[in-house]
Amino acid sequence: MNVLIVEDYQELAVEIVDFLSKTGYLCKWVSSCEAALEEMEVNSYDVMLLDLGLPDGDGFEVLKSVRKQQSKVAVIVITARGELDDKIEGLQLGADDYLTKPFALTELGARLFAVIRRIHGFTVNELNIHGFSLQLQDYKVSYNAIPINLTKKEFDIFQYLVLNKNRVITRLQLTEHIWGDILEVNSDSNFIDVHVRNLRKKLDKHDSIAWFETVRNVGYRIND
């Protein structure tokens, strides 16, 4: 999942980026309201971790703008402002969760995963599709309990397509969500197709994957 961290305290931001990156998230850090809004215009994010006390304004203004744009990004407020009125305002403006500093990184990770589960409508840490099982937190895939050795990128692609099953996912969407900043990669290159081809070969060894469809000149779709 792609996470935008909006936090002006560098030491905390670095700790969050390091922790979440090791857990498997793609992270981008900015330190101001302006940078956060610019980033949201350019790239697609699943979750925003939003501080309120930013150098160029109040984080609530970022939240208002994001919700006004009807962005589907989940927003977790991370702030030292623990007053009840602030919590109520944040939730009423559309925040998905509100976490008061100081907090344990493990708690942040748990809340983040809970929000993601809610977004995608699943209640367990496992996805199943045509006999294949994906363990979301362990990055493991199996077929009828037989382990399948996927690379991190192959797992990420498989997971994202399963989470969006029955929808056509474009190569650009995969680039944004698997590789992060689209400005830093060449979306016209064939690296997406190479990873998908390798993923298909590994899955096809266990069972027919006619449900894993290529939509010509567009992208891919997994049919339930």
PDB file of C-alpha atoms in Angstrom:
ATOM      1  CA  MET A   1       0.000   0.000   0.000  1.00  0.00           C
ATOM      2  CA  ASN A   2       1.075   3.534  -0.807  1.00  0.00           C
ATOM      3  CA  VAL A   3       1.316   5.830   2.242  1.00  0.00           C
ATOM      4  CA  LEU A   4       1.774   9.617   2.277  1.00  0.00           C
ATOM      5  CA  ILE A   5       3.233  10.881   5.562  1.00  0.00           C
ATOM      6  CA  VAL A   6       2.575  14.563   6.297  1.00  0.00           C
ATOM      7  CA  GLU A   7       4.737  15.395   9.323  1.00  0.00           C
ATOM      8  CA  ASP A   8       7.069  18.346   9.973  1.00  0.00           C
ATOM      9  CA  TYR A   9       9.045  16.721  12.801  1.00  0.00           C
ATOM     10  CA  GLN A  10      11.831  15.032  10.859  1.00  0.00           C
ATOM     11  CA  GLU A  11      12.940  12.563  13.529  1.00  0.00           C
ATOM     12  CA  LEU A  12       9.440  11.127  13.912  1.00  0.00           C
ATOM     13  CA  ALA A  13       8.862  11.080  10.155  1.00  0.00           C
ATOM     14  CA  VAL A  14      12.073   9.132   9.572  1.00  0.00           C
ATOM     15  CA  GLU A  15      11.083   6.604  12.262  1.00  0.00           C
ATOM     16  CA  ILE A  16       7.650   6.108  10.676  1.00  0.00           C
ATOM     17  CA  VAL A  17       9.083   5.732   7.163  1.00  0.00           C
ATOM     18  CA  ASP A  18      11.662   3.205   8.377  1.00  0.00           C
ATOM     19  CA  PHE A  19       9.093   1.177  10.349  1.00  0.00           C
ATOM     20  CA  LEU A  20       6.427   1.094   7.635  1.00  0.00           C
ATOM     21  CA  SER A  21       8.933   0.406   4.838  1.00  0.00           C
ATOM     22  CA  LYS A  22      10.194  -2.655   6.702  1.00  0.00           C
ATOM     23  CA  THR A  23       6.578  -3.773   7.079  1.00  0.00           C
ATOM     24  CA  GLY A  24       6.100  -3.606   3.321  1.00  0.00           C
ATOM     25  CA  TYR A  25       4.511  -0.201   2.691  1.00  0.00           C
ATOM     26  CA  LEU A  26       5.633   2.310   0.079  1.00  0.00           C
ATOM     27  CA  CYS A  27       6.149   5.633   1.857  1.00  0.00           C
ATOM     28  CA  LYS A  28       6.518   9.246   0.748  1.00  0.00           C
ATOM     29  CA  TRP A  29       7.229  11.964   3.311  1.00  0.00           C
ATOM     30  CA  VAL A  30       6.349  15.655   3.032  1.00  0.00           C
ATOM     31  CA  SER A  31       6.439  18.311   5.747  1.00  0.00           C
ATOM     32  CA  SER A  32       3.876  20.958   4.785  1.00  0.00           C
ATOM     33  CA  CYS A  33       0.252  21.463   3.754  1.00  0.00           C
ATOM     34  CA  GLU A  34       1.298  22.760   0.345  1.00  0.00           C
ATOM     35  CA  ALA A  35       3.540  19.775  -0.378  1.00  0.00           C
ATOM     36  CA  ALA A  36       0.831  17.351   0.753  1.00  0.00           C
ATOM     37  CA  LEU A  37      -1.776  18.837  -1.591  1.00  0.00           C
ATOM     38  CA  GLU A  38       0.691  18.920  -4.486  1.00  0.00           C
ATOM     39  CA  GLU A  39       1.571  15.274  -3.880  1.00  0.00           C
ATOM     40  CA  MET A  40      -2.105  14.271  -3.846  1.00  0.00           C
ATOM     41  CA  GLU A  41      -2.578  15.904  -7.259  1.00  0.00           C
ATOM     42  CA  VAL A  42       0.293  13.959  -8.805  1.00  0.00           C
ATOM     43  CA  ASN A  43       0.191  10.512  -7.206  1.00  0.00           C
ATOM     44  CA  SER A  44      -2.378   8.046  -5.918  1.00  0.00           C
ATOM     45  CA  TYR A  45      -2.203   7.055  -2.240  1.00  0.00           C
ATOM     46  CA  ASP A  46      -4.082   4.495  -0.189  1.00  0.00           C
ATOM     47  CA  VAL A  47      -3.480   6.148   3.180  1.00  0.00           C
ATOM     48  CA  MET A  48      -2.387   9.562   4.448  1.00  0.00           C
ATOM     49  CA  LEU A  49      -0.846   9.969   7.912  1.00  0.00           C
ATOM     50  CA  LEU A  50      -1.610  13.606   8.685  1.00  0.00           C
ATOM     51  CA  ASP A  51      -0.119  15.831  11.375  1.00  0.00           C
ATOM     52  CA  LEU A  52      -2.173  18.902  12.294  1.00  0.00           C
ATOM     53  CA  GLY A  53       0.494  21.376  13.432  1.00  0.00           C
ATOM     54  CA  LEU A  54       2.242  22.059  10.121  1.00  0.00           C
ATOM     55  CA  PRO A  55       4.494  25.071   9.423  1.00  0.00           C
ATOM     56  CA  ASP A  56       2.275  26.577   6.712  1.00  0.00           C
ATOM     57  CA  GLY A  57      -1.169  25.838   8.132  1.00  0.00           C
ATOM     58  CA  ASP A  58      -3.514  23.491   9.945  1.00  0.00           C
ATOM     59  CA  GLY A  59      -3.665  19.872   8.822  1.00  0.00           C
ATOM     60  CA  PHE A  60      -7.456  20.029   9.011  1.00  0.00           C
ATOM     61  CA  GLU A  61      -7.328  22.272   5.916  1.00  0.00           C
ATOM     62  CA  VAL A  62      -5.549  19.454   4.059  1.00  0.00           C
ATOM     63  CA  LEU A  63      -8.217  17.016   5.239  1.00  0.00           C
ATOM     64  CA  LYS A  64     -11.009  19.343   4.071  1.00  0.00           C
ATOM     65  CA  SER A  65      -9.385  19.706   0.652  1.00  0.00           C
ATOM     66  CA  VAL A  66      -8.861  15.964   0.258  1.00  0.00           C
ATOM     67  CA  ARG A  67     -12.481  15.208   1.120  1.00  0.00           C
ATOM     68  CA  LYS A  68     -13.739  18.034  -1.100  1.00  0.00           C
ATOM     69  CA  GLN A  69     -11.920  16.378  -4.002  1.00  0.00           C
ATOM     70  CA  GLN A  70     -13.744  13.142  -3.063  1.00  0.00           C
ATOM     71  CA  SER A  71     -10.430  11.332  -2.835  1.00  0.00           C
ATOM     72  CA  LYS A  72     -10.740   7.775  -1.574  1.00  0.00           C
ATOM     73  CA  VAL A  73      -7.495   8.027   0.398  1.00  0.00           C
ATOM     74  CA  ALA A  74      -7.876   6.933   4.017  1.00  0.00           C
ATOM     75  CA  VAL A  75      -6.672   9.567   6.487  1.00  0.00           C
ATOM     76  CA  ILE A  76      -5.232   8.827   9.925  1.00  0.00           C
ATOM     77  CA  VAL A  77      -4.583  11.979  11.952  1.00  0.00           C
ATOM     78  CA  ILE A  78      -1.369  11.790  14.000  1.00  0.00           C
ATOM     79  CA  THR A  79      -1.066  14.747  16.350  1.00  0.00           C
ATOM     80  CA  ALA A  80      -0.193  16.007  19.820  1.00  0.00           C
ATOM     81  CA  ARG A  81      -3.617  17.664  19.979  1.00  0.00           C
ATOM     82  CA  GLY A  82      -5.530  15.179  22.094  1.00  0.00           C
ATOM     83  CA  GLU A  83      -8.469  17.347  23.137  1.00  0.00           C
ATOM     84  CA  LEU A  84     -11.887  15.795  22.602  1.00  0.00           C
ATOM     85  CA  ASP A  85     -13.059  18.718  20.452  1.00  0.00           C
ATOM     86  CA  ASP A  86     -10.135  18.197  18.046  1.00  0.00           C
ATOM     87  CA  LYS A  87     -10.843  14.476  17.799  1.00  0.00           C
ATOM     88  CA  ILE A  88     -14.514  15.093  17.083  1.00  0.00           C
ATOM     89  CA  GLU A  89     -13.696  17.731  14.466  1.00  0.00           C
ATOM     90  CA  GLY A  90     -11.186  15.459  12.739  1.00  0.00           C
ATOM     91  CA  LEU A  91     -13.619  12.558  12.526  1.00  0.00           C
ATOM     92  CA  GLN A  92     -16.468  14.806  11.373  1.00  0.00           C
ATOM     93  CA  LEU A  93     -14.261  16.209   8.615  1.00  0.00           C
ATOM     94  CA  GLY A  94     -13.682  12.680   7.327  1.00  0.00           C
ATOM     95  CA  ALA A  95     -10.649  11.264   9.132  1.00  0.00           C
ATOM     96  CA  ASP A  96     -10.732   7.467   9.367  1.00  0.00           C
ATOM     97  CA  ASP A  97      -8.805   7.373  12.638  1.00  0.00           C
ATOM     98  CA  TYR A  98      -7.213   9.761  15.138  1.00  0.00           C
ATOM     99  CA  LEU A  99      -3.985   8.855  16.922  1.00  0.00           C
ATOM    100  CA  THR A 100      -2.539  11.091  19.664  1.00  0.00           C
ATOM    101  CA  LYS A 101       1.218  11.545  20.090  1.00  0.00           C
ATOM    102  CA  PRO A 102       3.260  10.030  21.556  1.00  0.00           C
ATOM    103  CA  PHE A 103       2.301   6.623  20.197  1.00  0.00           C
ATOM    104  CA  ALA A 104       3.999   3.276  19.665  1.00  0.00           C
ATOM    105  CA  LEU A 105       4.898   2.493  16.071  1.00  0.00           C
ATOM    106  CA  THR A 106       3.371  -0.941  16.526  1.00  0.00           C
ATOM    107  CA  GLU A 107       0.037   0.694  17.407  1.00  0.00           C
ATOM    108  CA  LEU A 108       0.286   2.888  14.314  1.00  0.00           C
ATOM    109  CA  GLY A 109       0.929  -0.224  12.220  1.00  0.00           C
ATOM    110  CA  ALA A 110      -2.076  -2.008  13.706  1.00  0.00           C
ATOM    111  CA  ARG A 111      -4.386   0.964  13.146  1.00  0.00           C
ATOM    112  CA  LEU A 112      -3.092   1.392   9.602  1.00  0.00           C
ATOM    113  CA  PHE A 113      -3.777  -2.232   8.721  1.00  0.00           C
ATOM    114  CA  ALA A 114      -7.228  -2.055  10.333  1.00  0.00           C
ATOM    115  CA  VAL A 115      -8.113   0.970   8.193  1.00  0.00           C
ATOM    116  CA  ILE A 116      -6.889  -0.776   5.036  1.00  0.00           C
ATOM    117  CA  ARG A 117      -8.973  -3.849   5.844  1.00  0.00           C
ATOM    118  CA  ARG A 118     -12.024  -1.625   6.251  1.00  0.00           C
ATOM    119  CA  ILE A 119     -11.377   0.136   2.942  1.00  0.00           C
ATOM    120  CA  HIS A 120     -11.209  -3.114   1.002  1.00  0.00           C
ATOM    121  CA  GLY A 121     -14.020  -4.803   2.890  1.00  0.00           C
ATOM    122  CA  PHE A 122     -12.229  -7.831   4.318  1.00  0.00           C
ATOM    123  CA  THR A 123     -12.173  -8.826   7.964  1.00  0.00           C
ATOM    124  CA  VAL A 124      -9.301 -11.313   8.085  1.00  0.00           C
ATOM    125  CA  ASN A 125      -5.633 -11.166   7.132  1.00  0.00           C
ATOM    126  CA  GLU A 126      -6.065 -13.631   4.294  1.00  0.00           C
ATOM    127  CA  LEU A 127      -7.402 -13.367   0.744  1.00  0.00           C
ATOM    128  CA  ASN A 128      -8.530 -16.386  -1.263  1.00  0.00           C
ATOM    129  CA  ILE A 129      -9.035 -16.646  -5.004  1.00  0.00           C
ATOM    130  CA  HIS A 130      -9.532 -19.852  -7.052  1.00  0.00           C
ATOM    131  CA  GLY A 131      -7.690 -22.022  -4.529  1.00  0.00           C
ATOM    132  CA  PHE A 132      -4.836 -19.553  -4.030  1.00  0.00           C
ATOM    133  CA  SER A 133      -4.360 -18.021  -0.573  1.00  0.00           C
ATOM    134  CA  LEU A 134      -2.573 -14.747   0.185  1.00  0.00           C
ATOM    135  CA  GLN A 135      -1.358 -14.052   3.727  1.00  0.00           C
ATOM    136  CA  LEU A 136      -1.392 -10.263   3.715  1.00  0.00           C
ATOM    137  CA  GLN A 137       0.868  -9.510   6.672  1.00  0.00           C
ATOM    138  CA  ASP A 138       3.320 -12.352   6.052  1.00  0.00           C
ATOM    139  CA  TYR A 139       3.637 -11.832   2.279  1.00  0.00           C
ATOM    140  CA  LYS A 140       3.047 -15.513   1.632  1.00  0.00           C
ATOM    141  CA  VAL A 141       1.092 -17.221  -1.140  1.00  0.00           C
ATOM    142  CA  SER A 142       0.038 -20.845  -1.314  1.00  0.00           C
ATOM    143  CA  TYR A 143      -2.146 -23.129  -3.407  1.00  0.00           C
ATOM    144  CA  ASN A 144      -4.036 -25.768  -1.435  1.00  0.00           C
ATOM    145  CA  ALA A 145      -1.475 -25.263   1.373  1.00  0.00           C
ATOM    146  CA  ILE A 146       1.487 -25.661  -1.033  1.00  0.00           C
ATOM    147  CA  PRO A 147       3.790 -22.608  -0.673  1.00  0.00           C
ATOM    148  CA  ILE A 148       4.543 -20.545  -3.786  1.00  0.00           C
ATOM    149  CA  ASN A 149       7.748 -18.518  -3.820  1.00  0.00           C
ATOM    150  CA  LEU A 150       6.967 -15.008  -5.100  1.00  0.00           C
ATOM    151  CA  THR A 151       9.166 -11.946  -5.108  1.00  0.00           C
ATOM    152  CA  LYS A 152       7.960  -8.888  -3.175  1.00  0.00           C
ATOM    153  CA  LYS A 153       6.879  -7.122  -6.380  1.00  0.00           C
ATOM    154  CA  GLU A 154       5.062 -10.226  -7.665  1.00  0.00           C
ATOM    155  CA  PHE A 155       3.210 -10.510  -4.360  1.00  0.00           C
ATOM    156  CA  ASP A 156       2.299  -6.811  -4.409  1.00  0.00           C
ATOM    157  CA  ILE A 157       0.915  -7.060  -7.949  1.00  0.00           C
ATOM    158  CA  PHE A 158      -1.070 -10.211  -7.138  1.00  0.00           C
ATOM    159  CA  GLN A 159      -2.439  -8.693  -3.936  1.00  0.00           C
ATOM    160  CA  TYR A 160      -3.469  -5.442  -5.615  1.00  0.00           C
ATOM    161  CA  LEU A 161      -5.245  -7.231  -8.460  1.00  0.00           C
ATOM    162  CA  VAL A 162      -7.074  -9.553  -6.045  1.00  0.00           C
ATOM    163  CA  LEU A 163      -8.139  -6.630  -3.864  1.00  0.00           C
ATOM    164  CA  ASN A 164      -9.561  -5.042  -7.022  1.00  0.00           C
ATOM    165  CA  LYS A 165     -10.948  -8.244  -8.544  1.00  0.00           C
ATOM    166  CA  ASN A 166     -13.424  -7.902 -11.431  1.00  0.00           C
ATOM    167  CA  ARG A 167     -11.982  -4.461 -12.227  1.00  0.00           C
ATOM    168  CA  VAL A 168      -9.566  -3.629 -15.030  1.00  0.00           C
ATOM    169  CA  ILE A 169      -6.373  -2.242 -13.484  1.00  0.00           C
ATOM    170  CA  THR A 170      -4.226  -0.220 -15.861  1.00  0.00           C
ATOM    171  CA  ARG A 171      -0.464  -0.426 -16.054  1.00  0.00           C
ATOM    172  CA  LEU A 172      -0.305   3.151 -14.769  1.00  0.00           C
ATOM    173  CA  GLN A 173      -2.391   2.228 -11.717  1.00  0.00           C
ATOM    174  CA  LEU A 174      -0.071  -0.695 -10.988  1.00  0.00           C
ATOM    175  CA  THR A 175       2.922   1.606 -11.380  1.00  0.00           C
ATOM    176  CA  GLU A 176       1.480   4.111  -8.903  1.00  0.00           C
ATOM    177  CA  HIS A 177       0.547   1.558  -6.274  1.00  0.00           C
ATOM    178  CA  ILE A 178       3.452  -0.872  -6.569  1.00  0.00           C
ATOM    179  CA  TRP A 179       6.364   1.429  -7.390  1.00  0.00           C
ATOM    180  CA  GLY A 180       5.182   4.652  -5.771  1.00  0.00           C
ATOM    181  CA  ASP A 181       5.960   8.034  -7.311  1.00  0.00           C
ATOM    182  CA  ILE A 182       5.022   7.901 -10.999  1.00  0.00           C
ATOM    183  CA  LEU A 183       7.401  10.762 -11.718  1.00  0.00           C
ATOM    184  CA  GLU A 184      10.336   8.568 -10.736  1.00  0.00           C
ATOM    185  CA  VAL A 185       9.617   5.683 -13.117  1.00  0.00           C
ATOM    186  CA  ASN A 186       9.016   5.217 -16.808  1.00  0.00           C
ATOM    187  CA  SER A 187       5.407   4.068 -17.015  1.00  0.00           C
ATOM    188  CA  ASP A 188       5.858   3.245 -20.719  1.00  0.00           C
ATOM    189  CA  SER A 189       8.477   0.584 -20.022  1.00  0.00           C
ATOM    190  CA  ASN A 190       7.616  -3.100 -19.960  1.00  0.00           C
ATOM    191  CA  PHE A 191       8.713  -3.871 -16.385  1.00  0.00           C
ATOM    192  CA  ILE A 192       5.066  -4.295 -15.316  1.00  0.00           C
ATOM    193  CA  ASP A 193       4.539  -6.912 -18.034  1.00  0.00           C
ATOM    194  CA  VAL A 194       7.731  -8.725 -17.071  1.00  0.00           C
ATOM    195  CA  HIS A 195       6.676  -9.061 -13.426  1.00  0.00           C
ATOM    196  CA  VAL A 196       3.155 -10.122 -14.404  1.00  0.00           C
ATOM    197  CA  ARG A 197       4.519 -12.720 -16.821  1.00  0.00           C
ATOM    198  CA  ASN A 198       6.748 -14.192 -14.099  1.00  0.00           C
ATOM    199  CA  LEU A 199       3.853 -14.178 -11.630  1.00  0.00           C
ATOM    200  CA  ARG A 200       1.614 -16.012 -14.084  1.00  0.00           C
ATOM    201  CA  LYS A 201       4.231 -18.686 -14.722  1.00  0.00           C
ATOM    202  CA  LYS A 202       4.521 -19.427 -11.004  1.00  0.00           C
ATOM    203  CA  LEU A 203       0.743 -19.577 -10.487  1.00  0.00           C
ATOM    204  CA  ASP A 204       0.105 -21.607 -13.634  1.00  0.00           C
ATOM    205  CA  LYS A 205       2.364 -24.394 -12.369  1.00  0.00           C
ATOM    206  CA  HIS A 206      -0.313 -25.171  -9.772  1.00  0.00           C
ATOM    207  CA  ASP A 207      -3.573 -24.643 -11.654  1.00  0.00           C
ATOM    208  CA  SER A 208      -5.078 -23.060 -14.756  1.00  0.00           C
ATOM    209  CA  ILE A 209      -5.263 -19.288 -14.366  1.00  0.00           C
ATOM    210  CA  ALA A 210      -7.734 -18.420 -17.133  1.00  0.00           C
ATOM    211  CA  TRP A 211      -9.250 -16.021 -14.602  1.00  0.00           C
ATOM    212  CA  PHE A 212      -6.085 -13.870 -14.761  1.00  0.00           C
ATOM    213  CA  GLU A 213      -6.918 -11.778 -17.802  1.00  0.00           C
ATOM    214  CA  THR A 214      -4.881  -9.393 -19.941  1.00  0.00           C
ATOM    215  CA  VAL A 215      -6.962  -6.502 -21.257  1.00  0.00           C
ATOM    216  CA  ARG A 216      -5.147  -5.579 -24.427  1.00  0.00           C
ATOM    217  CA  ASN A 217      -3.487  -2.155 -24.481  1.00  0.00           C
ATOM    218  CA  VAL A 218      -4.958  -1.360 -21.054  1.00  0.00           C
ATOM    219  CA  GLY A 219      -3.853  -3.619 -18.224  1.00  0.00           C
ATOM    220  CA  TYR A 220      -5.015  -6.642 -16.229  1.00  0.00           C
ATOM    221  CA  ARG A 221      -8.052  -8.032 -14.470  1.00  0.00           C
ATOM    222  CA  ILE A 222      -8.595 -10.910 -12.061  1.00  0.00           C
ATOM    223  CA  ASN A 223     -12.092 -12.364 -12.363  1.00  0.00           C
ATOM    224  CA  ASP A 224     -13.773 -13.883  -9.337  1.00  0.00           C
TER     225      ASP A 224
END
